[in-house]
């Protein structure tokens, strides 16, 4: 049975989270819309909860839009962490967000604690942008600048991050060269075939 790119990524991230006992955010998943992030959060909660090795060891947090009315401080079979104070005080292994919120999280002093375990450039390994094709024009430029600020703020060396762009409509094999160029521009990393 084939698995989706999201399932493959989640499995790789879980494996990395279990391998690396260090504190800090190990993967950031950026979504263009809050609805996509919320949907993936439910799937990720089920994946973590369903994995006996990961349950209770790997955490995921959702930081988007307005705070929830009943935010979660605990992981469950259908929920990941959503309480903003808890996420700031106890950064998750996997952070789901949108590019505007990620920008705020990097700039606002009251969220500086979220990054305290990531300032040596060694813990964050995965940077995923879902629906990469939606980040074109000015929004693509904003995302590219944000990624460079993130890498600078967390002191991440060149070619250290595993950068992933997902899309169901990005192109065909024939457009591979332009896709590699586009991904290199957005992520500020070198991609080969």
XYZ file of C-alpha atoms in Angstrom:
193
model
C 0.000 0.000 0.000
C 1.567 3.337 -1.031
C 1.992 6.036 1.583
C 1.660 9.780 1.080
C 4.521 12.230 1.326
C 2.978 13.524 4.561
C 3.015 10.010 6.062
C 6.621 9.471 4.966
C 7.628 12.811 6.455
C 5.786 12.146 9.688
C 7.469 8.749 10.003
C 10.917 10.252 9.349
C 10.262 13.045 11.841
C 9.085 10.591 14.490
C 12.168 8.472 13.944
C 14.424 11.535 14.252
C 12.552 12.739 17.351
C 13.075 9.369 19.010
C 16.766 9.296 18.062
C 17.516 12.789 19.323
C 16.851 13.128 23.016
C 17.837 16.807 22.938
C 15.186 19.353 23.692
C 14.069 21.743 21.015
C 12.089 21.888 17.811
C 13.290 19.204 15.410
C 10.837 19.832 12.565
C 8.812 22.826 11.405
C 5.866 22.227 9.082
C 4.605 25.397 7.379
C 1.108 25.471 5.887
C -0.433 28.151 3.649
C -3.807 27.863 5.408
C -4.797 27.188 9.004
C -7.338 24.561 7.879
C -4.553 22.465 6.351
C -2.450 22.758 9.510
C -5.397 21.780 11.702
C -6.208 18.777 9.513
C -2.589 17.602 9.579
C -2.464 18.138 13.358
C -5.256 15.599 13.834
C -3.473 13.079 11.601
C -0.171 13.619 13.380
C -1.816 13.160 16.786
C -3.167 9.787 15.657
C 0.199 8.765 14.214
C 2.101 9.631 17.397
C -0.520 8.091 19.657
C -0.588 4.926 17.552
C 3.188 4.458 17.783
C 4.120 2.860 21.129
C 7.718 4.122 20.841
C 6.684 7.714 20.122
C 3.702 8.032 22.467
C 4.747 10.093 25.475
C 8.183 10.836 23.971
C 7.569 12.825 20.774
C 5.472 15.976 21.010
C 3.808 18.085 18.339
C 2.359 21.553 18.696
C 0.046 23.709 16.599
C 0.662 27.465 16.651
C -1.670 29.275 14.229
C -4.164 32.143 14.123
C -6.164 33.048 17.183
C -5.714 31.053 20.406
C -8.180 28.193 20.873
C -11.009 28.519 23.352
C -9.945 25.258 25.056
C -6.244 24.838 24.291
C -4.584 21.488 24.898
C -1.587 21.012 27.214
C -1.577 17.259 26.621
C -1.218 15.075 23.549
C -4.008 12.600 22.836
C -5.144 10.294 20.055
C -6.832 13.193 18.262
C -5.108 16.347 19.563
C -1.646 17.796 19.652
C -0.480 20.626 21.928
C -2.214 23.954 21.298
C -1.780 25.889 24.554
C 0.517 28.776 23.595
C 2.082 29.305 27.024
C 2.744 25.572 27.336
C 4.284 25.451 23.843
C 6.509 28.424 24.649
C 7.620 26.922 27.965
C 7.943 23.353 26.566
C 8.806 23.576 22.858
C 7.468 20.591 20.901
C 9.570 18.277 18.768
C 7.362 19.094 15.769
C 5.891 22.575 15.233
C 2.973 23.064 12.834
C 2.337 26.674 11.864
C 1.793 29.072 8.969
C 4.407 31.407 7.555
C 2.926 34.573 9.103
C 2.797 33.027 12.577
C 6.333 31.678 12.223
C 7.451 35.210 11.442
C 5.734 36.483 14.616
C 7.232 33.660 16.682
C 10.712 34.680 15.565
C 10.165 38.411 16.228
C 8.112 38.637 19.417
C 10.143 38.746 22.649
C 7.398 36.897 24.557
C 8.017 33.845 22.317
C 11.837 33.874 22.533
C 11.761 30.938 24.972
C 10.283 28.785 22.210
C 13.681 28.853 20.462
C 16.007 28.562 23.479
C 17.012 24.952 22.726
C 17.505 25.630 19.005
C 20.100 28.385 19.082
C 23.109 26.214 18.216
C 21.931 25.246 14.731
C 22.056 21.525 15.496
C 18.577 20.422 16.605
C 16.233 21.577 13.823
C 16.563 19.079 10.980
C 13.360 19.239 8.903
C 11.758 22.302 7.337
C 8.635 21.447 5.364
C 6.504 23.786 3.302
C 3.174 22.248 2.351
C 1.534 23.307 -0.923
C 4.787 24.937 -2.059
C 3.179 26.000 -5.339
C 0.969 28.510 -3.464
C 4.037 30.498 -2.429
C 4.674 32.399 -5.639
C 5.306 36.064 -6.357
C 5.427 38.332 -3.315
C 4.312 35.542 -0.957
C 7.166 33.349 -2.228
C 9.625 36.181 -1.620
C 8.221 36.659 1.898
C 8.631 32.948 2.606
C 12.186 32.896 1.225
C 13.166 35.847 3.441
C 11.478 34.223 6.450
C 13.410 30.985 5.936
C 16.664 32.936 5.784
C 15.770 34.791 9.012
C 14.930 31.469 10.678
C 18.261 29.938 9.665
C 20.134 33.052 10.782
C 18.319 33.289 14.112
C 18.907 29.596 14.888
C 22.485 29.692 13.503
C 21.806 26.857 11.075
C 24.748 26.216 8.737
C 24.244 25.990 4.981
C 22.991 22.632 3.721
C 22.210 21.414 7.271
C 18.408 21.411 6.961
C 16.431 18.741 5.189
C 14.109 21.056 3.242
C 10.950 19.580 1.779
C 8.294 21.174 -0.395
C 5.077 19.252 -0.944
C 2.498 19.829 -3.646
C 0.053 17.829 -5.693
C 0.268 20.349 -8.547
C 3.912 21.430 -8.666
C 4.744 20.041 -12.080
C 5.931 17.055 -14.056
C 9.273 15.351 -14.603
C 9.787 17.607 -17.621
C 9.781 20.695 -15.395
C 12.273 19.213 -12.914
C 15.066 21.695 -13.557
C 12.833 24.723 -12.970
C 11.393 23.088 -9.847
C 14.893 22.563 -8.448
C 15.697 26.214 -9.136
C 12.458 27.340 -7.506
C 13.062 25.192 -4.400
C 16.648 26.471 -4.160
C 15.401 30.065 -4.285
C 12.691 29.543 -1.673
C 14.714 27.467 0.799
C 18.113 29.066 0.195
C 19.633 25.580 -0.125
C 21.187 23.588 -2.938
C 18.962 20.870 -4.429
C 20.281 18.296 -6.850
C 18.360 15.898 -9.035
